[in-house]
Short mmCIF file of C-alpha atoms in Angstrom, two decimals:
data_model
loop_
_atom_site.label_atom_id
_atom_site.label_comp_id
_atom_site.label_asym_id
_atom_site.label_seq_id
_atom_site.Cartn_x
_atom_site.Cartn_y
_atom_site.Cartn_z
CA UNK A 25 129.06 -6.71 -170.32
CA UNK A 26 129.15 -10.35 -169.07
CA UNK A 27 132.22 -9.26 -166.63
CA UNK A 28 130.16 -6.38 -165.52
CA UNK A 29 127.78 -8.51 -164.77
CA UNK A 30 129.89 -10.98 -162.63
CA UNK A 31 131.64 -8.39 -161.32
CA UNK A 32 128.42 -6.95 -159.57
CA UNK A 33 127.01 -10.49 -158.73
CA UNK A 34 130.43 -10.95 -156.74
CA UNK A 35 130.06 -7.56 -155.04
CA UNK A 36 126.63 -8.52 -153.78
CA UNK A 37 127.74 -11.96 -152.37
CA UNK A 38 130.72 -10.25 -150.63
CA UNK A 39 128.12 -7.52 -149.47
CA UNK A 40 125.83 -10.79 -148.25
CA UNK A 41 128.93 -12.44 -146.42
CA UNK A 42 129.83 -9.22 -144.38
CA UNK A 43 126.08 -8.68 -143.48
CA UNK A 44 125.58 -12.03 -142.83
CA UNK A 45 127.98 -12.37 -140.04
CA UNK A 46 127.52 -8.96 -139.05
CA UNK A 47 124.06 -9.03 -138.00
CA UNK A 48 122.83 -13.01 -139.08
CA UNK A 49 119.99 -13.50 -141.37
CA UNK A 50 117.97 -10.40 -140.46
CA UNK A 51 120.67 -8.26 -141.71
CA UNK A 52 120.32 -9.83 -144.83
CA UNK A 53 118.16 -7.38 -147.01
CA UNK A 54 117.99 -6.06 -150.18
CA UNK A 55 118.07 -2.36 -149.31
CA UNK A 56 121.12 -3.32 -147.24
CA UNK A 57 122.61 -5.37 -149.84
CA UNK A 58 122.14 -2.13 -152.49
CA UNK A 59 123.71 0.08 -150.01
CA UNK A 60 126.59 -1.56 -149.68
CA UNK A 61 127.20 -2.18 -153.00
CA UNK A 62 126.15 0.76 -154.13
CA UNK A 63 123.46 -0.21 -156.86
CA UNK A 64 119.35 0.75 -157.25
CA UNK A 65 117.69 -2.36 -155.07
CA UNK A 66 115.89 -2.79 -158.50
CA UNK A 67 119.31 -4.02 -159.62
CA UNK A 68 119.61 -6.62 -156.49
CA UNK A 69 115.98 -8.25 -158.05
CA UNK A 70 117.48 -8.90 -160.92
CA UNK A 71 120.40 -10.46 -160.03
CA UNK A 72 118.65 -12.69 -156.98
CA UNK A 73 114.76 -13.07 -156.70
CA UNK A 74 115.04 -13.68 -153.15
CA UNK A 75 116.90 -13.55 -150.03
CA UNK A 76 117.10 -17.42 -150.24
CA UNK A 77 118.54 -17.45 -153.65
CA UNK A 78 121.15 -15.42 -152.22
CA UNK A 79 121.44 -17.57 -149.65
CA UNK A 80 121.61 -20.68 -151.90
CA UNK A 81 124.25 -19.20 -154.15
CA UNK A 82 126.64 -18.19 -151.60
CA UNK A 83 126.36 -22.11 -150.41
CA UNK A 84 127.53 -22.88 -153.67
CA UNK A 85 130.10 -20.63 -153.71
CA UNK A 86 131.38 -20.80 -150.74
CA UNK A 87 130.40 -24.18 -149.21
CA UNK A 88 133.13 -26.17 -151.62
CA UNK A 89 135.66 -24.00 -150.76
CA UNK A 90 135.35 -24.58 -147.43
CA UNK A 91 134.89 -27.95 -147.74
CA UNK A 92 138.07 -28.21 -150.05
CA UNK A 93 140.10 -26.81 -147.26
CA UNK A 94 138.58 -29.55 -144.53
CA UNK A 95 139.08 -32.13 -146.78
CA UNK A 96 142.50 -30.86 -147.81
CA UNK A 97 143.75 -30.90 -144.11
CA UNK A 98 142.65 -34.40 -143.48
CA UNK A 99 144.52 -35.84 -146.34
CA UNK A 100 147.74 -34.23 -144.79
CA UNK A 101 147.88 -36.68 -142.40
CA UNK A 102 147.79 -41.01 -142.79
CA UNK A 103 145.95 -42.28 -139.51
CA UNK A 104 142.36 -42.82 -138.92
CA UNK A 105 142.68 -40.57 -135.64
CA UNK A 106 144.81 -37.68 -137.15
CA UNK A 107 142.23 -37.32 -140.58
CA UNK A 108 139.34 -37.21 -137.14
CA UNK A 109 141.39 -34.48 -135.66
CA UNK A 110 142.36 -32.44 -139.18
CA UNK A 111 138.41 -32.64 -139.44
CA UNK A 112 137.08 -30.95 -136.39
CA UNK A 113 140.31 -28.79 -136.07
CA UNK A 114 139.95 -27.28 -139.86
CA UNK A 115 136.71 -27.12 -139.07
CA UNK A 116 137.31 -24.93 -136.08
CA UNK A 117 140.05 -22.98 -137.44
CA UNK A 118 137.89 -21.37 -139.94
CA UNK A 119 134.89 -19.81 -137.71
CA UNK A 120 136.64 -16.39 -137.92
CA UNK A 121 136.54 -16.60 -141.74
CA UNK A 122 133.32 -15.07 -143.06
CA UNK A 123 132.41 -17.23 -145.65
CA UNK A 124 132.21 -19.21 -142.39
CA UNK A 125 130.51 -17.00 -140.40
CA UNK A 126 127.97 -16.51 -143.10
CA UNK A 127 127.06 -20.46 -143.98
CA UNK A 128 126.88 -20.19 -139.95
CA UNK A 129 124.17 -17.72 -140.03
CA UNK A 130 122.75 -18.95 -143.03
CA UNK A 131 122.59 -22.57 -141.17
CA UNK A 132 120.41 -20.61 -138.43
CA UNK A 133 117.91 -18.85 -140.48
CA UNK A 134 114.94 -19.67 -141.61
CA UNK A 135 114.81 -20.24 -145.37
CA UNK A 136 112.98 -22.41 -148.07
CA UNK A 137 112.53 -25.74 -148.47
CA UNK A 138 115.45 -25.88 -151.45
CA UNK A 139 118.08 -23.58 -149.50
CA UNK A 140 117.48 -25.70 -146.76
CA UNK A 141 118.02 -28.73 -148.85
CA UNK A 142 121.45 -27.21 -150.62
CA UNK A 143 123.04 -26.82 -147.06
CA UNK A 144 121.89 -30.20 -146.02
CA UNK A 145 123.49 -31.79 -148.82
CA UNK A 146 126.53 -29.42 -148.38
CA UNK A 147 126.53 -30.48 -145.00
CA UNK A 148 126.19 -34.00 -146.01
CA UNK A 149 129.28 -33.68 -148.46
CA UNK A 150 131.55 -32.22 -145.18
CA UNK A 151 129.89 -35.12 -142.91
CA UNK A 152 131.19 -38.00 -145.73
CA UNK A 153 134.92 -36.95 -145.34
CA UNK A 154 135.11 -38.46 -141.73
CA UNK A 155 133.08 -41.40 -142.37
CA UNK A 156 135.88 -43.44 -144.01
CA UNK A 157 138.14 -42.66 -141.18
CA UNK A 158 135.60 -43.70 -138.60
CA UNK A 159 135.21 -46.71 -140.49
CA UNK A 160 139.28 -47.38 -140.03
CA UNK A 161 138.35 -47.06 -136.46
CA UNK A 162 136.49 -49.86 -136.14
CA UNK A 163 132.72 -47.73 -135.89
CA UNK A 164 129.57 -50.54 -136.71
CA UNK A 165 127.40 -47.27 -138.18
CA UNK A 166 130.53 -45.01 -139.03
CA UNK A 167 127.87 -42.60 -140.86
CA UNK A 168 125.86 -42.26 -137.71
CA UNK A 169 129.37 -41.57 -135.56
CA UNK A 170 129.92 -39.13 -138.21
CA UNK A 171 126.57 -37.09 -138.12
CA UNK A 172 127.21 -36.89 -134.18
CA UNK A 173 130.80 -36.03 -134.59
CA UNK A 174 129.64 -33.10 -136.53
CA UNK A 175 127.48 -32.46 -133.92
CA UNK A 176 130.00 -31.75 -131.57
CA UNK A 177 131.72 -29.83 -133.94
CA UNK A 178 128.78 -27.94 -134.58
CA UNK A 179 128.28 -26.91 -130.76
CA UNK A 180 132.11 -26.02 -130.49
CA UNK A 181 131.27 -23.24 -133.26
CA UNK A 182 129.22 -21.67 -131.09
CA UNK A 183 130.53 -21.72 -128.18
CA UNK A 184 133.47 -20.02 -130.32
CA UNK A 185 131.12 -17.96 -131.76
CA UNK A 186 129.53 -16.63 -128.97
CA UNK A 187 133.42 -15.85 -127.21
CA UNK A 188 132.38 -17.47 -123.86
CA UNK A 189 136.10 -19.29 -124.13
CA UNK A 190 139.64 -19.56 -125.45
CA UNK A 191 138.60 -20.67 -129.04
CA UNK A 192 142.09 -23.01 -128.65
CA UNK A 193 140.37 -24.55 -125.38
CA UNK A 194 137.14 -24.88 -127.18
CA UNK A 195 138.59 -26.57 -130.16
CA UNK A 196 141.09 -28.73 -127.89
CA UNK A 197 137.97 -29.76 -125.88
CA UNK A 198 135.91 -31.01 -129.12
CA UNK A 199 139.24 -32.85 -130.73
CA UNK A 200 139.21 -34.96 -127.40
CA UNK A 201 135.83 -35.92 -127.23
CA UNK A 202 136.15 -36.61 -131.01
CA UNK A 203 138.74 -38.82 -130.37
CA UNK A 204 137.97 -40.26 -126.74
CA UNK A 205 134.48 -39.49 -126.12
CA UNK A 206 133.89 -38.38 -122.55
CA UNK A 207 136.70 -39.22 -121.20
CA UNK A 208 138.99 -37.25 -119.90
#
Protein backbone atom coordinates (compact mmCIF):
# COMPACT_ATOMS: atom_id res chain seq x y z
CA UNK A 1 0.00 0.00 0.00
CA UNK A 2 2.94 2.29 0.98
CA UNK A 3 4.34 1.85 -2.81
CA UNK A 4 0.95 2.68 -4.04
CA UNK A 5 1.09 5.42 -2.25
CA UNK A 6 4.53 6.74 -3.50
CA UNK A 7 3.84 5.64 -6.63
CA UNK A 8 0.84 8.17 -6.97
CA UNK A 9 2.68 10.99 -4.99
CA UNK A 10 5.44 10.64 -7.86
CA UNK A 11 2.81 10.72 -10.61
CA UNK A 12 1.44 13.97 -9.25
CA UNK A 13 4.90 15.71 -8.99
CA UNK A 14 5.70 14.57 -12.58
CA UNK A 15 2.08 15.81 -13.49
CA UNK A 16 3.18 19.29 -11.48
CA UNK A 17 6.62 19.48 -13.44
CA UNK A 18 4.97 19.15 -16.99
CA UNK A 19 2.22 21.74 -16.00
CA UNK A 20 4.49 23.82 -14.45
CA UNK A 21 6.58 24.58 -17.41
CA UNK A 22 3.81 24.20 -19.64
CA UNK A 23 1.72 26.96 -18.59
CA UNK A 24 3.83 28.47 -15.15
CA UNK A 25 2.13 28.65 -11.88
CA UNK A 26 -1.43 29.23 -13.11
CA UNK A 27 -1.42 25.94 -14.72
CA UNK A 28 -0.77 24.52 -11.58
CA UNK A 29 -4.23 23.22 -10.26
CA UNK A 30 -5.66 20.53 -8.68
CA UNK A 31 -8.32 19.64 -11.25
CA UNK A 32 -5.41 19.76 -13.70
CA UNK A 33 -3.15 17.85 -11.59
CA UNK A 34 -6.17 14.93 -11.22
CA UNK A 35 -6.57 14.93 -14.87
CA UNK A 36 -3.44 14.16 -15.68
CA UNK A 37 -2.90 11.68 -13.38
CA UNK A 38 -5.92 10.31 -13.60
CA UNK A 39 -7.20 10.28 -9.87
CA UNK A 40 -10.62 11.98 -8.02
CA UNK A 41 -9.13 15.73 -7.08
CA UNK A 42 -10.31 14.47 -3.58
CA UNK A 43 -7.28 12.20 -3.89
CA UNK A 44 -4.81 15.30 -4.85
CA UNK A 45 -6.08 16.90 -1.10
CA UNK A 46 -4.91 14.25 0.47
CA UNK A 47 -1.75 13.83 -0.80
CA UNK A 48 -0.89 17.91 -0.86
CA UNK A 49 -3.09 20.49 1.10
CA UNK A 50 -2.10 23.11 -1.18
CA UNK A 51 -0.69 24.23 -4.33
CA UNK A 52 2.35 25.50 -2.27
CA UNK A 53 2.97 22.24 -0.62
CA UNK A 54 3.27 20.97 -3.98
CA UNK A 55 5.33 23.50 -4.78
CA UNK A 56 7.57 23.02 -1.69
CA UNK A 57 7.93 19.31 -2.24
CA UNK A 58 8.97 19.36 -5.72
CA UNK A 59 11.87 21.94 -4.37
CA UNK A 60 12.89 19.23 -2.30
CA UNK A 61 12.84 16.84 -4.74
CA UNK A 62 14.10 18.30 -7.34
CA UNK A 63 16.17 21.30 -6.14
CA UNK A 64 19.20 18.80 -4.81
CA UNK A 65 19.28 17.10 -7.81
CA UNK A 66 19.84 19.90 -9.65
CA UNK A 67 22.07 21.28 -7.45
CA UNK A 68 24.09 17.90 -7.32
CA UNK A 69 24.62 18.18 -10.99
CA UNK A 70 25.98 22.10 -10.68
CA UNK A 71 28.04 21.22 -8.04
CA UNK A 72 29.19 18.02 -9.71
CA UNK A 73 30.39 19.97 -12.87
CA UNK A 74 32.39 22.45 -10.93
CA UNK A 75 34.41 19.89 -9.15
CA UNK A 76 35.42 18.52 -12.67
CA UNK A 77 37.60 21.13 -13.11
CA UNK A 78 40.78 22.62 -10.54
CA UNK A 79 40.87 26.53 -11.22
CA UNK A 80 39.02 29.22 -9.55
CA UNK A 81 37.85 30.49 -13.14
CA UNK A 82 36.89 27.04 -14.67
CA UNK A 83 34.61 25.92 -11.20
CA UNK A 84 33.00 30.00 -12.17
CA UNK A 85 32.41 28.80 -15.65
CA UNK A 86 31.15 24.91 -14.77
CA UNK A 87 28.72 27.07 -12.51
CA UNK A 88 26.88 29.35 -14.82
CA UNK A 89 27.37 26.87 -17.79
CA UNK A 90 25.62 23.76 -15.78
CA UNK A 91 23.48 26.13 -14.78
CA UNK A 92 22.51 27.05 -18.29
CA UNK A 93 22.68 23.73 -19.74
CA UNK A 94 19.81 22.54 -17.77
CA UNK A 95 16.91 25.23 -18.61
CA UNK A 96 15.44 22.72 -21.13
CA UNK A 97 15.15 20.13 -18.33
CA UNK A 98 11.79 20.42 -16.60
CA UNK A 99 12.57 19.94 -13.23
CA UNK A 100 14.26 23.18 -14.35
CA UNK A 101 11.68 24.70 -16.02
CA UNK A 102 9.41 24.03 -13.13
CA UNK A 103 11.71 25.49 -10.01
CA UNK A 104 11.79 28.37 -12.85
CA UNK A 105 8.17 28.89 -12.71
CA UNK A 106 7.88 28.04 -9.29
CA UNK A 107 10.69 30.90 -8.61
CA UNK A 108 8.07 33.34 -10.42
CA UNK A 109 4.92 32.61 -8.67
CA UNK A 110 3.51 33.82 -5.97
CA UNK A 111 3.48 31.42 -3.01
CA UNK A 112 3.66 31.40 0.90
CA UNK A 113 5.85 32.70 3.13
CA UNK A 114 7.55 28.94 3.80
CA UNK A 115 7.71 27.91 -0.06
CA UNK A 116 9.20 31.06 -0.55
CA UNK A 117 11.63 30.46 2.19
CA UNK A 118 12.52 26.62 0.91
CA UNK A 119 13.61 28.11 -2.55
CA UNK A 120 15.53 30.86 -0.94
CA UNK A 121 17.49 28.56 1.03
CA UNK A 122 17.71 26.20 -2.04
CA UNK A 123 18.85 29.04 -3.82
CA UNK A 124 21.18 29.91 -1.12
CA UNK A 125 22.70 26.26 -1.15
CA UNK A 126 23.39 26.73 -5.31
CA UNK A 127 24.73 30.45 -4.53
CA UNK A 128 27.47 28.83 -1.74
CA UNK A 129 29.13 26.56 -4.43
CA UNK A 130 30.75 29.63 -6.24
CA UNK A 131 31.59 31.51 -3.25
CA UNK A 132 34.79 29.54 -2.45
CA UNK A 133 35.94 29.96 -5.94
CA UNK A 134 35.34 33.67 -5.91
CA UNK A 135 37.17 33.73 -2.84
CA UNK A 136 40.36 32.01 -4.86
CA UNK A 137 39.87 34.97 -7.02
CA UNK A 138 40.81 37.38 -4.85
CA UNK A 139 36.79 38.87 -4.24
CA UNK A 140 36.80 41.20 -0.62
CA UNK A 141 32.77 40.09 -0.22
CA UNK A 142 33.00 36.79 -2.39
CA UNK A 143 29.28 36.05 -1.04
CA UNK A 144 28.03 39.32 -2.38
CA UNK A 145 30.00 38.58 -5.98
CA UNK A 146 28.25 35.40 -5.70
CA UNK A 147 24.55 36.57 -5.15
CA UNK A 148 25.20 38.95 -8.29
CA UNK A 149 26.83 36.26 -10.26
CA UNK A 150 23.68 34.37 -9.86
CA UNK A 151 22.04 37.23 -10.92
CA UNK A 152 23.38 37.18 -14.17
CA UNK A 153 22.81 33.73 -14.40
CA UNK A 154 19.41 34.21 -13.47
CA UNK A 155 18.69 36.83 -16.39
CA UNK A 156 20.52 34.47 -18.96
CA UNK A 157 17.60 31.86 -18.08
CA UNK A 158 15.30 33.98 -19.36
CA UNK A 159 16.48 35.33 -22.01
CA UNK A 160 16.88 31.44 -22.89
CA UNK A 161 13.66 30.93 -21.78
CA UNK A 162 11.90 33.31 -23.61
CA UNK A 163 14.01 32.04 -27.18
CA UNK A 164 14.89 35.67 -28.13
CA UNK A 165 18.65 34.08 -28.86
CA UNK A 166 21.01 31.20 -29.59
CA UNK A 167 20.82 29.66 -26.01
CA UNK A 168 24.89 28.87 -26.81
CA UNK A 169 25.26 32.82 -27.41
CA UNK A 170 23.24 33.50 -24.37
CA UNK A 171 25.16 31.21 -22.16
CA UNK A 172 28.64 32.27 -23.85
CA UNK A 173 27.60 35.90 -23.14
CA UNK A 174 26.89 35.26 -19.21
CA UNK A 175 30.27 32.92 -18.82
CA UNK A 176 32.18 36.17 -20.01
CA UNK A 177 30.73 38.61 -17.93
CA UNK A 178 31.09 35.99 -15.12
CA UNK A 179 34.50 35.84 -15.71
CA UNK A 180 35.45 39.45 -17.08
CA UNK A 181 32.67 41.59 -16.15
CA UNK A 182 31.80 44.05 -18.90
CA UNK A 183 34.39 43.74 -20.81
CA UNK A 184 34.51 42.58 -23.87
Amino acid sequence: MAEHRTMQRDALLDAARSLLSEGGTEALTFPALAERTGLARSSVYEYFRSRAAVVEELCAVDFPVWAAEVEAAMERVDSPEAKIEAYVRQQLALVGDRRHRAVVAISAGELDAGAREKIRAAHGGLIAMVVQALGELGHEQPRLTAVLLQGVVDAAVRRIELGAEDPAGVTQAAVTMALHGVRP
